[in-house]
Coordinates of C-alpha atoms and ligand atoms in Angstrom, one line a residue:
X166 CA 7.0 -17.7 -19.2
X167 CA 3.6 -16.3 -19.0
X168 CA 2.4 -13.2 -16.9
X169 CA -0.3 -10.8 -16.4
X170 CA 0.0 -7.6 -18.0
X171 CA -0.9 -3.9 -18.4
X172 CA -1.0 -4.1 -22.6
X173 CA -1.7 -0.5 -22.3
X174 CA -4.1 2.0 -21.0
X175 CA -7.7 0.2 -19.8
X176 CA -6.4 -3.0 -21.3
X177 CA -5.3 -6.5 -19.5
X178 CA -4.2 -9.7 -20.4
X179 CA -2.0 -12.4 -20.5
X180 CA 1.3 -12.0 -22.3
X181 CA 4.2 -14.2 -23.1
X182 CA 8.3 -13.3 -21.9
X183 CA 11.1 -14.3 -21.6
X184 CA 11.9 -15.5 -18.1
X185 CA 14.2 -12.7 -16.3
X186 CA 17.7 -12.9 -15.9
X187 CA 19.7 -12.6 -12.6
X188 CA 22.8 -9.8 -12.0
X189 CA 24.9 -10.6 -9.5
X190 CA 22.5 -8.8 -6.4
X191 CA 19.9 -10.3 -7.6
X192 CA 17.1 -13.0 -7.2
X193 CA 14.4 -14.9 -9.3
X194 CA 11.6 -15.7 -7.3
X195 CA 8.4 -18.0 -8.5
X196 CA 5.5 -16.8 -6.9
X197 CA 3.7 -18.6 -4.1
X198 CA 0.9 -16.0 -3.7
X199 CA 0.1 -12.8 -5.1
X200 CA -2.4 -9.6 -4.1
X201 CA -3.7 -7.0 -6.8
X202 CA -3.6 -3.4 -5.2
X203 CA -5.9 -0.5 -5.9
X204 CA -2.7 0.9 -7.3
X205 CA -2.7 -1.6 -10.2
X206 CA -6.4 -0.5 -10.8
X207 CA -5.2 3.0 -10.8
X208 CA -2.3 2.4 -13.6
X209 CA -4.0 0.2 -15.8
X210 CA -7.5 2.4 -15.6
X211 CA -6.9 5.6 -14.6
X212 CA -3.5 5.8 -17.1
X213 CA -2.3 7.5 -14.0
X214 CA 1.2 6.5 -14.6
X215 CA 1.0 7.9 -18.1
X216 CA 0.7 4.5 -20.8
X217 CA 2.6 1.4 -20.0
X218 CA 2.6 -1.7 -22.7
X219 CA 2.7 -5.2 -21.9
X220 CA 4.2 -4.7 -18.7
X221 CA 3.2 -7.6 -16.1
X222 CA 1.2 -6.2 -13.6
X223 CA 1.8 -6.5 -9.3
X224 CA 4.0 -5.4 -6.6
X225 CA 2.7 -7.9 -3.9
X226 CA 4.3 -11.3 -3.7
X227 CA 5.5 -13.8 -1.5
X228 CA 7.4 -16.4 -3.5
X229 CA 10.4 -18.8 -3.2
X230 CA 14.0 -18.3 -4.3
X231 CA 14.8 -19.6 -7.7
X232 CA 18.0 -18.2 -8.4
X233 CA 20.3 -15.4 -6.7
X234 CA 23.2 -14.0 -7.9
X235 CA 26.7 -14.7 -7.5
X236 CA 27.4 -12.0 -4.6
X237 CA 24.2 -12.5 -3.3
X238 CA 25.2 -13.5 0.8
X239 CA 22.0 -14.5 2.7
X240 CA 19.7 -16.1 0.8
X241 CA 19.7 -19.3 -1.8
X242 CA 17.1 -21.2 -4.0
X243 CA 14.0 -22.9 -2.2
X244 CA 14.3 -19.7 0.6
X245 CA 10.6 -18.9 1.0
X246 CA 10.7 -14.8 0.8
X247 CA 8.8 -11.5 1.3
X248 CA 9.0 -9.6 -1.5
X249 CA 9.0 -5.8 -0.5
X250 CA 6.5 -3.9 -3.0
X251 CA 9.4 -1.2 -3.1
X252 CA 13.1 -2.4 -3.8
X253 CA 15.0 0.6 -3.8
X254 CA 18.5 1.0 -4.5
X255 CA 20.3 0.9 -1.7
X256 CA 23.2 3.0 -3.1
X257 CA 21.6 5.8 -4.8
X258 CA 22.0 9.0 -2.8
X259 CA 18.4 9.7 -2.1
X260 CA 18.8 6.4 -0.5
X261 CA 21.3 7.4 1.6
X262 CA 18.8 10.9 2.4
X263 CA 16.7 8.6 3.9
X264 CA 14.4 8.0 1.3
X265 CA 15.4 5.0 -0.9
X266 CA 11.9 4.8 -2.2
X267 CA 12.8 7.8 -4.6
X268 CA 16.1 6.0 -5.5
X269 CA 17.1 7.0 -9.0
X270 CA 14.4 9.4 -9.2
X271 CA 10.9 10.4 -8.1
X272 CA 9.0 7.0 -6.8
X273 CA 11.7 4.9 -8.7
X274 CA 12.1 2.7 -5.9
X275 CA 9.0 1.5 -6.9
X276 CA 9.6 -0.3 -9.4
X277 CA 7.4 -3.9 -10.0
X278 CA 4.5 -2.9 -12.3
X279 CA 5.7 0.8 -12.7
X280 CA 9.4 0.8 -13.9
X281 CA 9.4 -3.0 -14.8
X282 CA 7.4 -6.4 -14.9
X283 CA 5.5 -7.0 -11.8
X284 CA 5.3 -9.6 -10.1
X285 CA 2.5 -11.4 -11.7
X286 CA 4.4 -13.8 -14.0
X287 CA 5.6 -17.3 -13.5
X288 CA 9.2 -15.8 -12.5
X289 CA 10.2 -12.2 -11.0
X290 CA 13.2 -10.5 -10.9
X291 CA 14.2 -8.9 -7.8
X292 CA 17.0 -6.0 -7.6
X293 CA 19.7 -6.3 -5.0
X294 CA 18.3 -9.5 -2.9
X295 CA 19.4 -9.3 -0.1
X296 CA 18.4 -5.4 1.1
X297 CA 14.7 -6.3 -0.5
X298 CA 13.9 -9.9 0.4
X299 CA 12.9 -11.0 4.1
X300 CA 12.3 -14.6 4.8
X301 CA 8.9 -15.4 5.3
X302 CA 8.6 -16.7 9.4
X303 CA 7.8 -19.9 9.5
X304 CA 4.5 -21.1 9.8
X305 CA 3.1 -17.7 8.3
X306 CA 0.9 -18.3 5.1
X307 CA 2.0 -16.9 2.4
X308 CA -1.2 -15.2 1.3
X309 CA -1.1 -13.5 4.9
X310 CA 2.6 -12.6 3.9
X311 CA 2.1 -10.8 0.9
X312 CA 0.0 -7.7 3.1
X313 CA 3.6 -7.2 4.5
X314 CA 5.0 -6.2 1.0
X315 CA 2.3 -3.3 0.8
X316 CA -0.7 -2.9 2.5
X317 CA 0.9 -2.8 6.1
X318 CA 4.0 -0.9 5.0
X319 CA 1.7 1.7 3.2
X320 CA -1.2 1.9 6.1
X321 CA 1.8 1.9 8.9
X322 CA 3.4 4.9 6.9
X323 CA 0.3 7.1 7.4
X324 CA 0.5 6.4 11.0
X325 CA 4.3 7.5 10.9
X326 CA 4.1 10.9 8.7
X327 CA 1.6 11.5 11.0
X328 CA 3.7 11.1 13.6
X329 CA 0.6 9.9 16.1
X330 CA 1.3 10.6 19.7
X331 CA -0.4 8.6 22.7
X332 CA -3.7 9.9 23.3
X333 CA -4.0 11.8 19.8
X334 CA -7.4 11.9 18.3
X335 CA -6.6 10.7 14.7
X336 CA -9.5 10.8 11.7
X337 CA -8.3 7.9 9.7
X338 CA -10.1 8.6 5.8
X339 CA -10.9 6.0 4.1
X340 CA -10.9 2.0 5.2
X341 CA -10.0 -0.6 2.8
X342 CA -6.7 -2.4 3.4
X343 CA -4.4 0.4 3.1
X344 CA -6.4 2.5 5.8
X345 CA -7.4 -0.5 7.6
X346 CA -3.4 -0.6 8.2
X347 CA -3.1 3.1 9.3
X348 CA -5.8 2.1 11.5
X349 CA -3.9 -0.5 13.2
X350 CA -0.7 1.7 13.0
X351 CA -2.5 4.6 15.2
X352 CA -3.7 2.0 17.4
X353 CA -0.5 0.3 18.1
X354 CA 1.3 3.7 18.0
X355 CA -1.4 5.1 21.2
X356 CA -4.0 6.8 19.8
X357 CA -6.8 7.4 21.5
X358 CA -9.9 8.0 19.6
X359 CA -10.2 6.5 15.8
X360 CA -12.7 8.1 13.8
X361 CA -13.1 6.1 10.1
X362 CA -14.4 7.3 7.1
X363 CA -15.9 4.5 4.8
X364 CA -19.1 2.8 3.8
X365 CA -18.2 -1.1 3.5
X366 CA -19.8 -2.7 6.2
X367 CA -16.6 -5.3 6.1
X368 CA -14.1 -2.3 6.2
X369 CA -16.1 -1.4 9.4
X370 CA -16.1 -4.6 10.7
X371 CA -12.2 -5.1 10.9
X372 CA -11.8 -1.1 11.3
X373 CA -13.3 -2.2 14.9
X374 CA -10.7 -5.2 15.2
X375 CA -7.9 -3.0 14.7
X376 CA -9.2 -0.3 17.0
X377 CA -11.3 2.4 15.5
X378 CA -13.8 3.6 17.8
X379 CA -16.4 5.6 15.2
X380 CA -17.3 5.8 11.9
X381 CA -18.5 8.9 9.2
X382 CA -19.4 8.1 5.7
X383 CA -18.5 10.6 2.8
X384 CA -22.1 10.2 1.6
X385 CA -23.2 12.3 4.8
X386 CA -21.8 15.2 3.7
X387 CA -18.8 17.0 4.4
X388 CA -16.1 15.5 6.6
X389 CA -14.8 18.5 8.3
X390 CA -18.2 19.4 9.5
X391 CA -18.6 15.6 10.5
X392 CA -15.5 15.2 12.5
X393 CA -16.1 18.6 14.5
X394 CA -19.1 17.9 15.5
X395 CA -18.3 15.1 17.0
X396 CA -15.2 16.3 19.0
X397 CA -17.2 19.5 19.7
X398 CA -15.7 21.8 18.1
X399 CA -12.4 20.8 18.9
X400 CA -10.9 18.5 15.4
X401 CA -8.7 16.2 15.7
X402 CA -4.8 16.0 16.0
X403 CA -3.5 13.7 13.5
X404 CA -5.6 13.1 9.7
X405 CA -4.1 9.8 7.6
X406 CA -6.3 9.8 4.3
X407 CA -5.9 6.4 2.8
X408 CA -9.0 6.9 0.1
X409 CA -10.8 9.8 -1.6
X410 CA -9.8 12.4 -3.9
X411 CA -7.7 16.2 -4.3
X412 CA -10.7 17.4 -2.7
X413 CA -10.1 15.3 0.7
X414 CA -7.1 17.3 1.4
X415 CA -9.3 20.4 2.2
X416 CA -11.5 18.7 4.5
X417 CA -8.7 17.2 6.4
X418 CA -7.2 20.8 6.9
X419 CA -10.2 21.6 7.8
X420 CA -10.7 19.4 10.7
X421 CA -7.1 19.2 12.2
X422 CA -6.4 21.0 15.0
X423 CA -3.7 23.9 14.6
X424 CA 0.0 22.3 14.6
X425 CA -1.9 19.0 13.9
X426 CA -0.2 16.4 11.0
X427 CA -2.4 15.2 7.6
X428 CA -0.7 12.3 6.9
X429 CA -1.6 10.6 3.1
X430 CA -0.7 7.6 1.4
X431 CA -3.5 7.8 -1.2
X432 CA -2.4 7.2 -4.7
X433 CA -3.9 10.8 -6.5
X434 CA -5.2 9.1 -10.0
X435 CA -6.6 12.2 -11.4
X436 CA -7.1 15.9 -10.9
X437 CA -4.4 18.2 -11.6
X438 CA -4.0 20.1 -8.2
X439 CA -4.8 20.2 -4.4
X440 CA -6.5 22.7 -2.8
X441 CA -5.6 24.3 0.6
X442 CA -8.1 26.2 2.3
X443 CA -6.4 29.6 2.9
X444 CA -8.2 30.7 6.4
X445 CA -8.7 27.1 8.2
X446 CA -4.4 26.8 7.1
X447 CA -4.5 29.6 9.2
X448 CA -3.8 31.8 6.6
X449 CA -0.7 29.6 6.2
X450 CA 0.4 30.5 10.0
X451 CA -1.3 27.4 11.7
X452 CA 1.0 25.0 11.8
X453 CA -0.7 22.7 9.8
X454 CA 1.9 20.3 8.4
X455 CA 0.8 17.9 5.1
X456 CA 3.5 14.9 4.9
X457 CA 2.6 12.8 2.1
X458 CA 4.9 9.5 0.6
X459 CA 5.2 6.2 -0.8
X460 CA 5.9 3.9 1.2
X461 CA 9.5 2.9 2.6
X462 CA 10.4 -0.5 1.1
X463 CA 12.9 -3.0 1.9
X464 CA 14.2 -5.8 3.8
X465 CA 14.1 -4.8 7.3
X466 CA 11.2 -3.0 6.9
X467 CA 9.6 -6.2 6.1
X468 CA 11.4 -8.4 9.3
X469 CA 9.8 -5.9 11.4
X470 CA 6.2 -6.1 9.9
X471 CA 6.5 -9.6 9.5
X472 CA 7.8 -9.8 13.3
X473 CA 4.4 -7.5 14.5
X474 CA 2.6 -9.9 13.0
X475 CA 4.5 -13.2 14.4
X476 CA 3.9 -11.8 17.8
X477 CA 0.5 -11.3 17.8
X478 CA 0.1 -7.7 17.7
X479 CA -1.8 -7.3 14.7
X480 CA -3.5 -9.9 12.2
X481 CA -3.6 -8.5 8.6
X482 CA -5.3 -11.8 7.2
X483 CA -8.2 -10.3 8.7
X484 CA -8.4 -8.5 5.6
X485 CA -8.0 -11.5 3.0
X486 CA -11.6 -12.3 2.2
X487 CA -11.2 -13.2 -0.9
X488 CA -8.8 -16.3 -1.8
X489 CA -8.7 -18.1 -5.2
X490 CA -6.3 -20.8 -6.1
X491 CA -4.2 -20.7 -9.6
X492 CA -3.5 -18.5 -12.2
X493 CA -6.3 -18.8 -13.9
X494 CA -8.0 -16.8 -11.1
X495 CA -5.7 -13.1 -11.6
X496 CA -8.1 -11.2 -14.0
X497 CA -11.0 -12.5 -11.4
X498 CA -8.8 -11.0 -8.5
X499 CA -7.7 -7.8 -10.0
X500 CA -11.7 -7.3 -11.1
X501 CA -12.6 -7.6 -7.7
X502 CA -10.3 -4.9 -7.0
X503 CA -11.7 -2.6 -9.6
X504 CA -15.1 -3.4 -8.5
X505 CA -15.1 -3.0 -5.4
X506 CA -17.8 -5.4 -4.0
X507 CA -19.8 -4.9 -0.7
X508 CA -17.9 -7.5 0.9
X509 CA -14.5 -7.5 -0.2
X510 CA -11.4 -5.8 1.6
X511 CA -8.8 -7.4 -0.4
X512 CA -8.6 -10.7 -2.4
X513 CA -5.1 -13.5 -2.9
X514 CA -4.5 -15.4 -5.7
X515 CA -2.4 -18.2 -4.6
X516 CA 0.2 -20.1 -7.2
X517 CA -0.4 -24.1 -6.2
Ligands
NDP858 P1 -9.8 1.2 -1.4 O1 -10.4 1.6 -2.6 O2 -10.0 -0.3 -1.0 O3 -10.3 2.1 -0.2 C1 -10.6 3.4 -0.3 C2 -11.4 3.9 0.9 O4 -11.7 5.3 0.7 C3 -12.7 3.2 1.1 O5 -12.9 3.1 2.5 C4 -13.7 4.2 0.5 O6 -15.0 4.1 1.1 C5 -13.1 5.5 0.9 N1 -13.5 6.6 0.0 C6 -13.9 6.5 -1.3 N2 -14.3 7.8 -1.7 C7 -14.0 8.6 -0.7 C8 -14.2 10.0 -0.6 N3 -14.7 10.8 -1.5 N4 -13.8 10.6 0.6 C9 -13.4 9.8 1.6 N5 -13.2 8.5 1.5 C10 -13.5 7.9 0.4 O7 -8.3 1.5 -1.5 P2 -7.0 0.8 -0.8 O8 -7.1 0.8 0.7 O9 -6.6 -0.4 -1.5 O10 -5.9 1.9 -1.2 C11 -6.0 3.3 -0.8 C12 -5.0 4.2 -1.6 O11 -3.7 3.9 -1.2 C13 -5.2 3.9 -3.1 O12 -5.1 5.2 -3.7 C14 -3.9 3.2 -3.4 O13 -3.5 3.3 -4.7 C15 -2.9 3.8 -2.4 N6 -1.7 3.1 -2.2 C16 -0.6 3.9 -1.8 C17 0.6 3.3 -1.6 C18 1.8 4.2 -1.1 O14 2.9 3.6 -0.9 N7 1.6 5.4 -0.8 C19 0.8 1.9 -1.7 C20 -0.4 1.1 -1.9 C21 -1.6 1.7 -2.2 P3 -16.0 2.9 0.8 O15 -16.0 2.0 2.1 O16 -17.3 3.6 0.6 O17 -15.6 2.1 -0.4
ZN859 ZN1 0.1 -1.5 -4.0

């Protein structure tokens, strides 16, 4: 089979593999439509993974069943399937601590274009089935199912580590999909005011859909200073970063109130520590808590998303405005991610 491949640091292309086989928990799943993340552009650019070689690249897929394994219970070829980005293993003991997504190690969970071939190949292989596939609802499109294996997982996370309250004032830094989802996660979770950080006037755009109520731009200076002068002084009570750098940790210490949460889901590509500003931490005495994680992966995790969305409470194919049909179209697609453009928030490749 053919697939889509890190062939090492800075380089991409197609490769040729053999298709994968199945264990007994398992499932191969043929791709129906597939998403390139910003993580992708961060492994195969940035190295930030350390070097990987002719490893197929992406972790966000919806697909259908090909094959499952013999003790596999509730699915069965032809199943049309969410495919968690993170498919932990359900039996490791940091799964049972309540965080499977650093089963057998440190972000091990996560294993589709980190620890193994991704999922941008003409087959998939999918570790213990039927904890880390959902079915995907009927009459949901498959390109608006694959931002339930990551984007809304990762953005919702932010808004859970930061444990937003009703009426919390939440800065929300940085806006593309991933933050677009923490945006919609404080939203749905109470918050009152949204303040988003980011310059595409696209991000902005659906930002407003999903409920932020004002903007800052990085390019304006400092952050911290932004944020309290807008709330007067005050800050805010909940920070979920979703873009930037190791610097943006210091501003968002900065501009959270004492015993406030920073939340962050950002992938950290480069620089070698993070700064925390002594005196605004309150000399460590403020109660300023810093709760950062991969997201948590998995099957039920999924049949929730996926039910938010069937429902009505939030549309994530808001952020699709980029779709291209075939294969042919991935390198395109992943570009676009590394790129950036004015007008994109995140593009779909799907497999006619
Ligand atoms: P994008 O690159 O699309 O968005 C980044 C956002 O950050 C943009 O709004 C951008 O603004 C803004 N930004 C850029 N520079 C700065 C800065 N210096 N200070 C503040 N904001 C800035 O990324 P994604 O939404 O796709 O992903 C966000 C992060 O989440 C990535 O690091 C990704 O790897 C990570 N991730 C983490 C996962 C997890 O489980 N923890 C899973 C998936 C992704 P502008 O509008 O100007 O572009
Ligand atoms: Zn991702």
């Amino acid at each position: 089979m053919k697939g889509f491949a890190m062939l090492g640091i800075g380089k991409i292309g197609w490769i040729e593999k053999d298709k994968p086989a199945c264990g007994p928990l398992d499932a191969i799943v043929r791709p129906l439509a597939v998403a390139p993340c910003t993580s992708d552009v961060h492994t195969v650019w940035e190295g930030a993974l350390g070097e990987r070689k002719d490893m197929i690249l992406g972790h966000e897929a919806c697909g259908v069943v090909e094959e499952v394994g013999s003790l596999v219970r509730d699915f069965k070829p032809g199943d049309r399937v969410i495919v968690s980005a993170i498919t932990p293993d359900w039996g490791d003991l940091n799964s049972q601590r309540g965080f499977a997504m650093h089963s057998t190690g440190m972000l091990a969970g996560w294993k589709f274009s980190n620890f193994k071939d991704g999922v941008f190949g003409e087959y998939f292989h999918v570790n213990e089935a039927d904890a880390n596939l959902a079915l995907l609802p009927e009459g949901m499109d498959p390109g608006v199912g694959t931002m339930v294996c990551d984007m809304m997982p990762t953005g919702f996370h932010a808004a859970e580590l930061a444990d937003v309250q009703f009426g919390d004032d939440v800065a929300v830094i940085g806006i593309g999909p991933v933050g677009l989802m923490a945006v919609a996660g404080c939203a749905l979770r109470g918050a009152a005011n949204i303040y988003c950080v980011g310059t595409r006037a696209k991000c902005r755009e659906v930002a407003t859909a999903y409920g932020a109520t004002g903007f800052l731009s990085y390019k304006d200076g400092d952050l911290a200073e932004q944020i309290l002068d807008l709330t007067h002084g005050k800050g805010v009570d909940r920070v979920c970063i979703a873009g930037g750098t190791v610097d943006t940790f210091d501003e968002a210490i900065r501009m959270v109130k004492p015993g406030g949460i920073v939340s962050s889901v950002n992938y950290l590509g480069s620089g070698d520590y993070v700064k925390i500003p002594r005196i605004e931490w309150g000399c460590g005495m403020g109660h300023k808590q810093i709760r950062c994680g991969l997201m948590p992966g998995g099957r039920l995790r999924s049949e929730k998303l996926a039910a938010l969305v069937t429902a009505g409470r939030v549309d994530p194919g808001l952020m699709l405005t980029h779709k291209y049909h075939g294969f042919d179209h991935m390198e395109e697609a992943l570009m676009m991610m590394r790129s950036k453009a004015a007008d994109l928030i995140k593009p779909v490749v799907y497999i006619d």
